[in-house]
Amino acid sequence: MAPRVKKEDMLIINRRTGKALQCAGTENGDVAVQAEVNGSDAQLWSPVGTGRTFKLRNKLSGKVLDVVGGGTEAGARAQIWDDVADGHSQVWQWLKVTATYRKLMNTQSGKVLDIVDMREDDGAPAQIWDDVDGAGQQWKLVESSTAPAEEEAPQEEAPQEEAPQEEAPKKRPSRKAKAAAETPAPAEEASKEEAPAPKKRAGRAAKAAPAEEKPAPKRRGRKSKEQA
């Protein structure tokens, strides 16, 4: 069963390169290429038709995906062209590969959309090629609403003024605190009492000093004896 075709604008992204299918211009014959995903109108496609087959219209050019010269050989390039009634080379069909990826087959040639020489650079052209087991032939659909938007230059933020902080109301001191503040603080007491100065030991000179001589007792003479 073919995957259901979405009706809104969508990106068609290659599985191997991660790049989107894009028209290189807006004129008939401008090739379809791959480019870095940017979500521009040149990368947006919408299906035209009902049922299993459809045409893919590019949003920027208003033209549909086609094969150059209506070619059916492997290597024929993909292009954009005016939508024509008998343009069988403009008709495509999805072939499911996984729940996410699918192949885009051109119904006239039976070949699938591919990237030339498996290139990975921007601007590499798309082509049709035999259906082989390769990630370069697998595509996923991404809605335009989820496409990455162009980044805006960051705006400089104006410096924010800090709001003035309200001071908390001061508490009135209690009577005890007020009395303690008015009372003079006692002088610090000495932690240790002054110790008496140590006595000096007497030197040798002091030890050698002779003791004081006591006065010799008076002798009593003969007269004193006789008087006695």
JSON list of C-alpha atoms in Angstrom, two decimals:
[
{"chain": "A", "resi": 1, "resn": "MET", "atom": "CA", "xyz": [0.00, 0.00, 0.00]},
{"chain": "A", "resi": 2, "resn": "ALA", "atom": "CA", "xyz": [1.40, 3.41, -0.98]},
{"chain": "A", "resi": 3, "resn": "PRO", "atom": "CA", "xyz": [1.96, 5.99, 1.78]},
{"chain": "A", "resi": 4, "resn": "ARG", "atom": "CA", "xyz": [-0.74, 8.61, 2.17]},
{"chain": "A", "resi": 5, "resn": "VAL", "atom": "CA", "xyz": [0.19, 11.86, 0.43]},
{"chain": "A", "resi": 6, "resn": "LYS", "atom": "CA", "xyz": [0.10, 14.99, 2.55]},
{"chain": "A", "resi": 7, "resn": "LYS", "atom": "CA", "xyz": [-1.68, 18.02, 1.11]},
{"chain": "A", "resi": 8, "resn": "GLU", "atom": "CA", "xyz": [0.20, 20.84, 2.86]},
{"chain": "A", "resi": 9, "resn": "ASP", "atom": "CA", "xyz": [3.57, 22.30, 1.91]},
{"chain": "A", "resi": 10, "resn": "MET", "atom": "CA", "xyz": [6.40, 20.03, 2.97]},
{"chain": "A", "resi": 11, "resn": "LEU", "atom": "CA", "xyz": [10.15, 19.54, 2.85]},
{"chain": "A", "resi": 12, "resn": "ILE", "atom": "CA", "xyz": [11.51, 16.48, 1.03]},
{"chain": "A", "resi": 13, "resn": "ILE", "atom": "CA", "xyz": [14.74, 15.50, 2.85]},
{"chain": "A", "resi": 14, "resn": "ASN", "atom": "CA", "xyz": [17.33, 12.99, 1.62]},
{"chain": "A", "resi": 15, "resn": "ARG", "atom": "CA", "xyz": [18.18, 10.28, 4.14]},
{"chain": "A", "resi": 16, "resn": "ARG", "atom": "CA", "xyz": [21.88, 9.97, 3.30]},
{"chain": "A", "resi": 17, "resn": "THR", "atom": "CA", "xyz": [22.79, 13.67, 3.17]},
{"chain": "A", "resi": 18, "resn": "GLY", "atom": "CA", "xyz": [20.12, 15.23, 5.38]},
{"chain": "A", "resi": 19, "resn": "LYS", "atom": "CA", "xyz": [19.61, 17.95, 2.75]},
{"chain": "A", "resi": 20, "resn": "ALA", "atom": "CA", "xyz": [16.34, 19.11, 1.21]},
{"chain": "A", "resi": 21, "resn": "LEU", "atom": "CA", "xyz": [15.14, 18.96, -2.41]},
{"chain": "A", "resi": 22, "resn": "GLN", "atom": "CA", "xyz": [15.14, 22.51, -3.77]},
{"chain": "A", "resi": 23, "resn": "CYS", "atom": "CA", "xyz": [14.55, 24.28, -7.09]},
{"chain": "A", "resi": 24, "resn": "ALA", "atom": "CA", "xyz": [17.59, 26.18, -8.33]},
{"chain": "A", "resi": 25, "resn": "GLY", "atom": "CA", "xyz": [15.47, 28.94, -9.89]},
{"chain": "A", "resi": 26, "resn": "THR", "atom": "CA", "xyz": [11.96, 29.83, -11.00]},
{"chain": "A", "resi": 27, "resn": "GLU", "atom": "CA", "xyz": [12.15, 29.31, -14.78]},
{"chain": "A", "resi": 28, "resn": "ASN", "atom": "CA", "xyz": [11.26, 26.28, -16.90]},
{"chain": "A", "resi": 29, "resn": "GLY", "atom": "CA", "xyz": [14.27, 23.98, -17.08]},
{"chain": "A", "resi": 30, "resn": "ASP", "atom": "CA", "xyz": [15.89, 25.08, -13.83]},
{"chain": "A", "resi": 31, "resn": "VAL", "atom": "CA", "xyz": [17.24, 21.93, -12.20]},
{"chain": "A", "resi": 32, "resn": "ALA", "atom": "CA", "xyz": [16.20, 20.45, -8.89]},
{"chain": "A", "resi": 33, "resn": "VAL", "atom": "CA", "xyz": [19.09, 20.22, -6.43]},
{"chain": "A", "resi": 34, "resn": "GLN", "atom": "CA", "xyz": [19.77, 19.40, -2.80]},
{"chain": "A", "resi": 35, "resn": "ALA", "atom": "CA", "xyz": [20.63, 22.10, -0.24]},
{"chain": "A", "resi": 36, "resn": "GLU", "atom": "CA", "xyz": [20.95, 22.59, 3.49]},
{"chain": "A", "resi": 37, "resn": "VAL", "atom": "CA", "xyz": [17.55, 22.66, 5.14]},
{"chain": "A", "resi": 38, "resn": "ASN", "atom": "CA", "xyz": [16.35, 26.25, 5.69]},
{"chain": "A", "resi": 39, "resn": "GLY", "atom": "CA", "xyz": [12.57, 26.02, 5.20]},
{"chain": "A", "resi": 40, "resn": "SER", "atom": "CA", "xyz": [12.51, 28.59, 2.37]},
{"chain": "A", "resi": 41, "resn": "ASP", "atom": "CA", "xyz": [9.79, 28.54, -0.31]},
{"chain": "A", "resi": 42, "resn": "ALA", "atom": "CA", "xyz": [12.29, 27.06, -2.78]},
{"chain": "A", "resi": 43, "resn": "GLN", "atom": "CA", "xyz": [12.35, 23.93, -0.60]},
{"chain": "A", "resi": 44, "resn": "LEU", "atom": "CA", "xyz": [8.60, 23.58, -0.09]},
{"chain": "A", "resi": 45, "resn": "TRP", "atom": "CA", "xyz": [6.55, 21.22, -2.23]},
{"chain": "A", "resi": 46, "resn": "SER", "atom": "CA", "xyz": [2.86, 20.31, -2.26]},
{"chain": "A", "resi": 47, "resn": "PRO", "atom": "CA", "xyz": [1.19, 17.36, -4.01]},
{"chain": "A", "resi": 48, "resn": "VAL", "atom": "CA", "xyz": [-1.26, 18.00, -6.83]},
{"chain": "A", "resi": 49, "resn": "GLY", "atom": "CA", "xyz": [-3.78, 15.27, -7.60]},
{"chain": "A", "resi": 50, "resn": "THR", "atom": "CA", "xyz": [-5.60, 12.51, -5.83]},
{"chain": "A", "resi": 51, "resn": "GLY", "atom": "CA", "xyz": [-4.98, 8.82, -5.41]},
{"chain": "A", "resi": 52, "resn": "ARG", "atom": "CA", "xyz": [-1.66, 7.02, -5.52]},
{"chain": "A", "resi": 53, "resn": "THR", "atom": "CA", "xyz": [-0.05, 9.25, -8.17]},
{"chain": "A", "resi": 54, "resn": "PHE", "atom": "CA", "xyz": [0.46, 13.01, -8.06]},
{"chain": "A", "resi": 55, "resn": "LYS", "atom": "CA", "xyz": [2.55, 15.96, -9.21]},
{"chain": "A", "resi": 56, "resn": "LEU", "atom": "CA", "xyz": [4.78, 17.99, -6.91]},
{"chain": "A", "resi": 57, "resn": "ARG", "atom": "CA", "xyz": [4.41, 21.77, -7.14]},
{"chain": "A", "resi": 58, "resn": "ASN", "atom": "CA", "xyz": [7.18, 24.03, -5.88]},
{"chain": "A", "resi": 59, "resn": "LYS", "atom": "CA", "xyz": [5.97, 26.90, -3.70]},
{"chain": "A", "resi": 60, "resn": "LEU", "atom": "CA", "xyz": [8.50, 29.48, -4.93]},
{"chain": "A", "resi": 61, "resn": "SER", "atom": "CA", "xyz": [8.19, 28.91, -8.69]},
{"chain": "A", "resi": 62, "resn": "GLY", "atom": "CA", "xyz": [4.66, 27.48, -8.93]},
{"chain": "A", "resi": 63, "resn": "LYS", "atom": "CA", "xyz": [6.06, 24.85, -11.32]},
{"chain": "A", "resi": 64, "resn": "VAL", "atom": "CA", "xyz": [6.11, 21.07, -10.90]},
{"chain": "A", "resi": 65, "resn": "LEU", "atom": "CA", "xyz": [8.89, 18.50, -10.63]},
{"chain": "A", "resi": 66, "resn": "ASP", "atom": "CA", "xyz": [9.70, 17.03, -14.04]},
{"chain": "A", "resi": 67, "resn": "VAL", "atom": "CA", "xyz": [12.39, 15.04, -15.89]},
{"chain": "A", "resi": 68, "resn": "VAL", "atom": "CA", "xyz": [14.48, 16.81, -18.52]},
{"chain": "A", "resi": 69, "resn": "GLY", "atom": "CA", "xyz": [13.22, 16.03, -22.03]},
{"chain": "A", "resi": 70, "resn": "GLY", "atom": "CA", "xyz": [10.78, 13.48, -20.65]},
{"chain": "A", "resi": 71, "resn": "GLY", "atom": "CA", "xyz": [13.77, 11.13, -20.35]},
{"chain": "A", "resi": 72, "resn": "THR", "atom": "CA", "xyz": [13.48, 7.61, -19.04]},
{"chain": "A", "resi": 73, "resn": "GLU", "atom": "CA", "xyz": [17.16, 6.63, -18.85]},
{"chain": "A", "resi": 74, "resn": "ALA", "atom": "CA", "xyz": [19.12, 6.39, -15.60]},
{"chain": "A", "resi": 75, "resn": "GLY", "atom": "CA", "xyz": [20.91, 9.68, -15.06]},
{"chain": "A", "resi": 76, "resn": "ALA", "atom": "CA", "xyz": [18.26, 11.96, -16.61]},
{"chain": "A", "resi": 77, "resn": "ARG", "atom": "CA", "xyz": [18.18, 15.15, -14.54]},
{"chain": "A", "resi": 78, "resn": "ALA", "atom": "CA", "xyz": [15.19, 16.39, -12.58]},
{"chain": "A", "resi": 79, "resn": "GLN", "atom": "CA", "xyz": [13.91, 19.90, -13.32]},
{"chain": "A", "resi": 80, "resn": "ILE", "atom": "CA", "xyz": [10.93, 22.18, -12.80]},
{"chain": "A", "resi": 81, "resn": "TRP", "atom": "CA", "xyz": [8.42, 22.92, -15.57]},
{"chain": "A", "resi": 82, "resn": "ASP", "atom": "CA", "xyz": [4.94, 24.27, -16.16]},
{"chain": "A", "resi": 83, "resn": "ASP", "atom": "CA", "xyz": [2.20, 21.85, -15.20]},
{"chain": "A", "resi": 84, "resn": "VAL", "atom": "CA", "xyz": [0.95, 20.36, -18.50]},
{"chain": "A", "resi": 85, "resn": "ALA", "atom": "CA", "xyz": [-2.00, 18.05, -18.98]},
{"chain": "A", "resi": 86, "resn": "ASP", "atom": "CA", "xyz": [-0.17, 15.34, -20.89]},
{"chain": "A", "resi": 87, "resn": "GLY", "atom": "CA", "xyz": [3.07, 15.61, -18.93]},
{"chain": "A", "resi": 88, "resn": "HIS", "atom": "CA", "xyz": [3.54, 11.96, -18.01]},
{"chain": "A", "resi": 89, "resn": "SER", "atom": "CA", "xyz": [7.12, 12.69, -16.91]},
{"chain": "A", "resi": 90, "resn": "GLN", "atom": "CA", "xyz": [5.66, 14.97, -14.24]},
{"chain": "A", "resi": 91, "resn": "VAL", "atom": "CA", "xyz": [3.76, 12.20, -12.46]},
{"chain": "A", "resi": 92, "resn": "TRP", "atom": "CA", "xyz": [5.24, 10.56, -9.34]},
{"chain": "A", "resi": 93, "resn": "GLN", "atom": "CA", "xyz": [4.40, 7.93, -6.76]},
{"chain": "A", "resi": 94, "resn": "TRP", "atom": "CA", "xyz": [5.67, 7.19, -3.25]},
{"chain": "A", "resi": 95, "resn": "LEU", "atom": "CA", "xyz": [7.16, 3.75, -2.51]},
{"chain": "A", "resi": 96, "resn": "LYS", "atom": "CA", "xyz": [7.29, 2.94, 1.19]},
{"chain": "A", "resi": 97, "resn": "VAL", "atom": "CA", "xyz": [10.65, 1.84, 2.65]},
{"chain": "A", "resi": 98, "resn": "THR", "atom": "CA", "xyz": [10.12, 2.40, 6.39]},
{"chain": "A", "resi": 99, "resn": "ALA", "atom": "CA", "xyz": [7.58, 4.20, 8.54]},
{"chain": "A", "resi": 100, "resn": "THR", "atom": "CA", "xyz": [9.62, 7.38, 8.01]},
{"chain": "A", "resi": 101, "resn": "TYR", "atom": "CA", "xyz": [11.37, 7.04, 4.66]},
{"chain": "A", "resi": 102, "resn": "ARG", "atom": "CA", "xyz": [10.10, 6.38, 1.14]},
{"chain": "A", "resi": 103, "resn": "LYS", "atom": "CA", "xyz": [11.25, 6.52, -2.49]},
{"chain": "A", "resi": 104, "resn": "LEU", "atom": "CA", "xyz": [9.85, 8.91, -5.08]},
{"chain": "A", "resi": 105, "resn": "MET", "atom": "CA", "xyz": [9.24, 6.99, -8.32]},
{"chain": "A", "resi": 106, "resn": "ASN", "atom": "CA", "xyz": [8.65, 8.62, -11.69]},
{"chain": "A", "resi": 107, "resn": "THR", "atom": "CA", "xyz": [5.72, 6.66, -13.15]},
{"chain": "A", "resi": 108, "resn": "GLN", "atom": "CA", "xyz": [6.75, 7.13, -16.79]},
{"chain": "A", "resi": 109, "resn": "SER", "atom": "CA", "xyz": [10.27, 5.74, -16.38]},
{"chain": "A", "resi": 110, "resn": "GLY", "atom": "CA", "xyz": [9.79, 3.48, -13.38]},
{"chain": "A", "resi": 111, "resn": "LYS", "atom": "CA", "xyz": [12.96, 4.98, -11.92]},
{"chain": "A", "resi": 112, "resn": "VAL", "atom": "CA", "xyz": [13.36, 6.77, -8.58]},
{"chain": "A", "resi": 113, "resn": "LEU", "atom": "CA", "xyz": [14.66, 10.17, -7.56]},
{"chain": "A", "resi": 114, "resn": "ASP", "atom": "CA", "xyz": [18.35, 10.14, -6.63]},
{"chain": "A", "resi": 115, "resn": "ILE", "atom": "CA", "xyz": [21.32, 12.52, -6.19]},
{"chain": "A", "resi": 116, "resn": "VAL", "atom": "CA", "xyz": [24.01, 12.55, -8.88]},
{"chain": "A", "resi": 117, "resn": "ASP", "atom": "CA", "xyz": [27.15, 10.54, -7.97]},
{"chain": "A", "resi": 118, "resn": "MET", "atom": "CA", "xyz": [25.97, 10.29, -4.34]},
{"chain": "A", "resi": 119, "resn": "ARG", "atom": "CA", "xyz": [27.25, 13.80, -3.77]},
{"chain": "A", "resi": 120, "resn": "GLU", "atom": "CA", "xyz": [26.77, 15.49, -0.42]},
{"chain": "A", "resi": 121, "resn": "ASP", "atom": "CA", "xyz": [27.42, 19.14, -1.30]},
{"chain": "A", "resi": 122, "resn": "ASP", "atom": "CA", "xyz": [24.81, 21.88, -1.63]},
{"chain": "A", "resi": 123, "resn": "GLY", "atom": "CA", "xyz": [23.77, 22.31, -5.26]},
{"chain": "A", "resi": 124, "resn": "ALA", "atom": "CA", "xyz": [24.26, 18.67, -6.24]},
{"chain": "A", "resi": 125, "resn": "PRO", "atom": "CA", "xyz": [21.56, 17.97, -8.88]},
{"chain": "A", "resi": 126, "resn": "ALA", "atom": "CA", "xyz": [18.81, 15.40, -8.57]},
{"chain": "A", "resi": 127, "resn": "GLN", "atom": "CA", "xyz": [18.27, 12.69, -11.20]},
{"chain": "A", "resi": 128, "resn": "ILE", "atom": "CA", "xyz": [16.29, 9.53, -11.80]},
{"chain": "A", "resi": 129, "resn": "TRP", "atom": "CA", "xyz": [18.01, 6.16, -11.37]},
{"chain": "A", "resi": 130, "resn": "ASP", "atom": "CA", "xyz": [17.30, 2.46, -11.14]},
{"chain": "A", "resi": 131, "resn": "ASP", "atom": "CA", "xyz": [15.74, 1.44, -7.83]},
{"chain": "A", "resi": 132, "resn": "VAL", "atom": "CA", "xyz": [18.60, 0.08, -5.70]},
{"chain": "A", "resi": 133, "resn": "ASP", "atom": "CA", "xyz": [19.15, -0.51, -2.01]},
{"chain": "A", "resi": 134, "resn": "GLY", "atom": "CA", "xyz": [20.66, 2.86, -1.13]},
{"chain": "A", "resi": 135, "resn": "ALA", "atom": "CA", "xyz": [19.95, 5.60, 1.42]},
{"chain": "A", "resi": 136, "resn": "GLY", "atom": "CA", "xyz": [20.56, 8.23, -1.27]},
{"chain": "A", "resi": 137, "resn": "GLN", "atom": "CA", "xyz": [17.23, 7.24, -2.88]},
{"chain": "A", "resi": 138, "resn": "GLN", "atom": "CA", "xyz": [15.25, 7.50, 0.34]},
{"chain": "A", "resi": 139, "resn": "TRP", "atom": "CA", "xyz": [13.40, 10.64, 1.38]},
{"chain": "A", "resi": 140, "resn": "LYS", "atom": "CA", "xyz": [11.27, 11.78, 4.29]},
{"chain": "A", "resi": 141, "resn": "LEU", "atom": "CA", "xyz": [8.50, 14.36, 4.36]},
{"chain": "A", "resi": 142, "resn": "VAL", "atom": "CA", "xyz": [8.64, 17.16, 6.92]},
{"chain": "A", "resi": 143, "resn": "GLU", "atom": "CA", "xyz": [5.77, 19.60, 7.33]},
{"chain": "A", "resi": 144, "resn": "SER", "atom": "CA", "xyz": [6.67, 23.24, 6.74]},
{"chain": "A", "resi": 145, "resn": "SER", "atom": "CA", "xyz": [5.39, 24.14, 10.22]},
{"chain": "A", "resi": 146, "resn": "THR", "atom": "CA", "xyz": [8.23, 22.10, 11.74]},
{"chain": "A", "resi": 147, "resn": "ALA", "atom": "CA", "xyz": [10.93, 23.39, 9.37]},
{"chain": "A", "resi": 148, "resn": "PRO", "atom": "CA", "xyz": [13.73, 25.34, 11.09]},
{"chain": "A", "resi": 149, "resn": "ALA", "atom": "CA", "xyz": [13.17, 29.09, 10.87]},
{"chain": "A", "resi": 150, "resn": "GLU", "atom": "CA", "xyz": [15.96, 31.51, 10.15]},
{"chain": "A", "resi": 151, "resn": "GLU", "atom": "CA", "xyz": [17.66, 32.55, 13.35]},
{"chain": "A", "resi": 152, "resn": "GLU", "atom": "CA", "xyz": [17.15, 36.15, 14.38]},
{"chain": "A", "resi": 153, "resn": "ALA", "atom": "CA", "xyz": [20.06, 38.18, 15.63]},
{"chain": "A", "resi": 154, "resn": "PRO", "atom": "CA", "xyz": [20.01, 38.25, 19.41]},
{"chain": "A", "resi": 155, "resn": "GLN", "atom": "CA", "xyz": [18.80, 41.56, 20.82]},
{"chain": "A", "resi": 156, "resn": "GLU", "atom": "CA", "xyz": [20.78, 43.22, 23.52]},
{"chain": "A", "resi": 157, "resn": "GLU", "atom": "CA", "xyz": [18.87, 43.38, 26.72]},
{"chain": "A", "resi": 158, "resn": "ALA", "atom": "CA", "xyz": [18.65, 46.76, 28.42]},
{"chain": "A", "resi": 159, "resn": "PRO", "atom": "CA", "xyz": [20.23, 46.73, 31.85]},
{"chain": "A", "resi": 160, "resn": "GLN", "atom": "CA", "xyz": [17.59, 46.25, 34.47]},
{"chain": "A", "resi": 161, "resn": "GLU", "atom": "CA", "xyz": [17.51, 48.70, 37.35]},
{"chain": "A", "resi": 162, "resn": "GLU", "atom": "CA", "xyz": [17.42, 47.05, 40.68]},
{"chain": "A", "resi": 163, "resn": "ALA", "atom": "CA", "xyz": [14.34, 47.89, 42.67]},
{"chain": "A", "resi": 164, "resn": "PRO", "atom": "CA", "xyz": [15.16, 49.75, 45.89]},
{"chain": "A", "resi": 165, "resn": "GLN", "atom": "CA", "xyz": [14.97, 47.43, 48.82]},
{"chain": "A", "resi": 166, "resn": "GLU", "atom": "CA", "xyz": [12.80, 48.56, 51.69]},
{"chain": "A", "resi": 167, "resn": "GLU", "atom": "CA", "xyz": [14.61, 48.75, 54.98]},
{"chain": "A", "resi": 168, "resn": "ALA", "atom": "CA", "xyz": [13.15, 46.63, 57.68]},
{"chain": "A", "resi": 169, "resn": "PRO", "atom": "CA", "xyz": [11.71, 48.73, 60.57]},
{"chain": "A", "resi": 170, "resn": "LYS", "atom": "CA", "xyz": [14.14, 49.03, 63.42]},
{"chain": "A", "resi": 171, "resn": "LYS", "atom": "CA", "xyz": [13.06, 47.42, 66.67]},
{"chain": "A", "resi": 172, "resn": "ARG", "atom": "CA", "xyz": [13.00, 49.61, 69.78]},
{"chain": "A", "resi": 173, "resn": "PRO", "atom": "CA", "xyz": [15.54, 48.38, 72.33]},
{"chain": "A", "resi": 174, "resn": "SER", "atom": "CA", "xyz": [14.08, 46.76, 75.39]},
{"chain": "A", "resi": 175, "resn": "ARG", "atom": "CA", "xyz": [14.52, 48.28, 78.86]},
{"chain": "A", "resi": 176, "resn": "LYS", "atom": "CA", "xyz": [17.10, 45.65, 79.81]},
{"chain": "A", "resi": 177, "resn": "ALA", "atom": "CA", "xyz": [19.15, 46.30, 76.67]},
{"chain": "A", "resi": 178, "resn": "LYS", "atom": "CA", "xyz": [18.90, 50.06, 77.23]},
{"chain": "A", "resi": 179, "resn": "ALA", "atom": "CA", "xyz": [20.03, 49.75, 80.85]},
{"chain": "A", "resi": 180, "resn": "ALA", "atom": "CA", "xyz": [22.89, 47.46, 79.82]},
{"chain": "A", "resi": 181, "resn": "ALA", "atom": "CA", "xyz": [24.02, 49.97, 77.21]},
{"chain": "A", "resi": 182, "resn": "GLU", "atom": "CA", "xyz": [24.02, 52.86, 79.74]},
{"chain": "A", "resi": 183, "resn": "THR", "atom": "CA", "xyz": [25.91, 50.91, 82.43]},
{"chain": "A", "resi": 184, "resn": "PRO", "atom": "CA", "xyz": [29.67, 51.35, 81.98]},
{"chain": "A", "resi": 185, "resn": "ALA", "atom": "CA", "xyz": [31.48, 48.13, 81.42]},
{"chain": "A", "resi": 186, "resn": "PRO", "atom": "CA", "xyz": [33.64, 47.08, 84.46]},
{"chain": "A", "resi": 187, "resn": "ALA", "atom": "CA", "xyz": [37.35, 47.36, 83.98]},
{"chain": "A", "resi": 188, "resn": "GLU", "atom": "CA", "xyz": [38.99, 44.14, 83.14]},
{"chain": "A", "resi": 189, "resn": "GLU", "atom": "CA", "xyz": [40.48, 42.48, 86.18]},
{"chain": "A", "resi": 190, "resn": "ALA", "atom": "CA", "xyz": [43.95, 41.18, 85.96]},
{"chain": "A", "resi": 191, "resn": "SER", "atom": "CA", "xyz": [43.80, 37.53, 85.28]},
{"chain": "A", "resi": 192, "resn": "LYS", "atom": "CA", "xyz": [46.65, 36.83, 87.58]},
{"chain": "A", "resi": 193, "resn": "GLU", "atom": "CA", "xyz": [47.87, 38.64, 90.70]},
{"chain": "A", "resi": 194, "resn": "GLU", "atom": "CA", "xyz": [51.30, 40.05, 90.48]},
{"chain": "A", "resi": 195, "resn": "ALA", "atom": "CA", "xyz": [53.70, 37.57, 92.00]},
{"chain": "A", "resi": 196, "resn": "PRO", "atom": "CA", "xyz": [56.33, 38.91, 94.46]},
{"chain": "A", "resi": 197, "resn": "ALA", "atom": "CA", "xyz": [59.69, 39.38, 92.91]},
{"chain": "A", "resi": 198, "resn": "PRO", "atom": "CA", "xyz": [61.92, 36.41, 93.66]},
{"chain": "A", "resi": 199, "resn": "LYS", "atom": "CA", "xyz": [64.59, 36.94, 96.30]},
{"chain": "A", "resi": 200, "resn": "LYS", "atom": "CA", "xyz": [68.09, 37.16, 94.98]},
{"chain": "A", "resi": 201, "resn": "ARG", "atom": "CA", "xyz": [70.55, 34.63, 96.23]},
{"chain": "A", "resi": 202, "resn": "ALA", "atom": "CA", "xyz": [73.47, 36.13, 98.11]},
{"chain": "A", "resi": 203, "resn": "GLY", "atom": "CA", "xyz": [76.66, 36.21, 96.18]},
{"chain": "A", "resi": 204, "resn": "ARG", "atom": "CA", "xyz": [80.00, 34.85, 97.23]},
{"chain": "A", "resi": 205, "resn": "ALA", "atom": "CA", "xyz": [81.13, 38.27, 98.44]},
{"chain": "A", "resi": 206, "resn": "ALA", "atom": "CA", "xyz": [78.23, 38.43, 100.80]},
{"chain": "A", "resi": 207, "resn": "LYS", "atom": "CA", "xyz": [78.96, 34.97, 102.14]},
{"chain": "A", "resi": 208, "resn": "ALA", "atom": "CA", "xyz": [82.62, 35.79, 102.66]},
{"chain": "A", "resi": 209, "resn": "ALA", "atom": "CA", "xyz": [81.92, 39.03, 104.65]},
{"chain": "A", "resi": 210, "resn": "PRO", "atom": "CA", "xyz": [83.06, 38.58, 108.29]},
{"chain": "A", "resi": 211, "resn": "ALA", "atom": "CA", "xyz": [80.48, 38.66, 110.95]},
{"chain": "A", "resi": 212, "resn": "GLU", "atom": "CA", "xyz": [80.25, 41.79, 113.05]},
{"chain": "A", "resi": 213, "resn": "GLU", "atom": "CA", "xyz": [82.81, 41.87, 115.91]},
{"chain": "A", "resi": 214, "resn": "LYS", "atom": "CA", "xyz": [81.32, 42.17, 119.33]},
{"chain": "A", "resi": 215, "resn": "PRO", "atom": "CA", "xyz": [83.10, 44.62, 121.69]},
{"chain": "A", "resi": 216, "resn": "ALA", "atom": "CA", "xyz": [85.43, 42.88, 124.06]},
{"chain": "A", "resi": 217, "resn": "PRO", "atom": "CA", "xyz": [84.35, 42.93, 127.74]},
{"chain": "A", "resi": 218, "resn": "LYS", "atom": "CA", "xyz": [86.11, 45.56, 129.87]},
{"chain": "A", "resi": 219, "resn": "ARG", "atom": "CA", "xyz": [88.53, 44.28, 132.37]},
{"chain": "A", "resi": 220, "resn": "ARG", "atom": "CA", "xyz": [88.13, 45.39, 135.85]},
{"chain": "A", "resi": 221, "resn": "GLY", "atom": "CA", "xyz": [91.36, 46.89, 137.28]},
{"chain": "A", "resi": 222, "resn": "ARG", "atom": "CA", "xyz": [92.75, 46.63, 140.75]},
{"chain": "A", "resi": 223, "resn": "LYS", "atom": "CA", "xyz": [91.12, 49.81, 141.85]},
{"chain": "A", "resi": 224, "resn": "SER", "atom": "CA", "xyz": [87.80, 48.63, 140.91]},
{"chain": "A", "resi": 225, "resn": "LYS", "atom": "CA", "xyz": [88.43, 45.37, 142.77]},
{"chain": "A", "resi": 226, "resn": "GLU", "atom": "CA", "xyz": [89.50, 47.24, 145.83]},
{"chain": "A", "resi": 227, "resn": "GLN", "atom": "CA", "xyz": [86.52, 49.48, 145.69]},
{"chain": "A", "resi": 228, "resn": "ALA", "atom": "CA", "xyz": [84.42, 46.45, 145.48]}
]
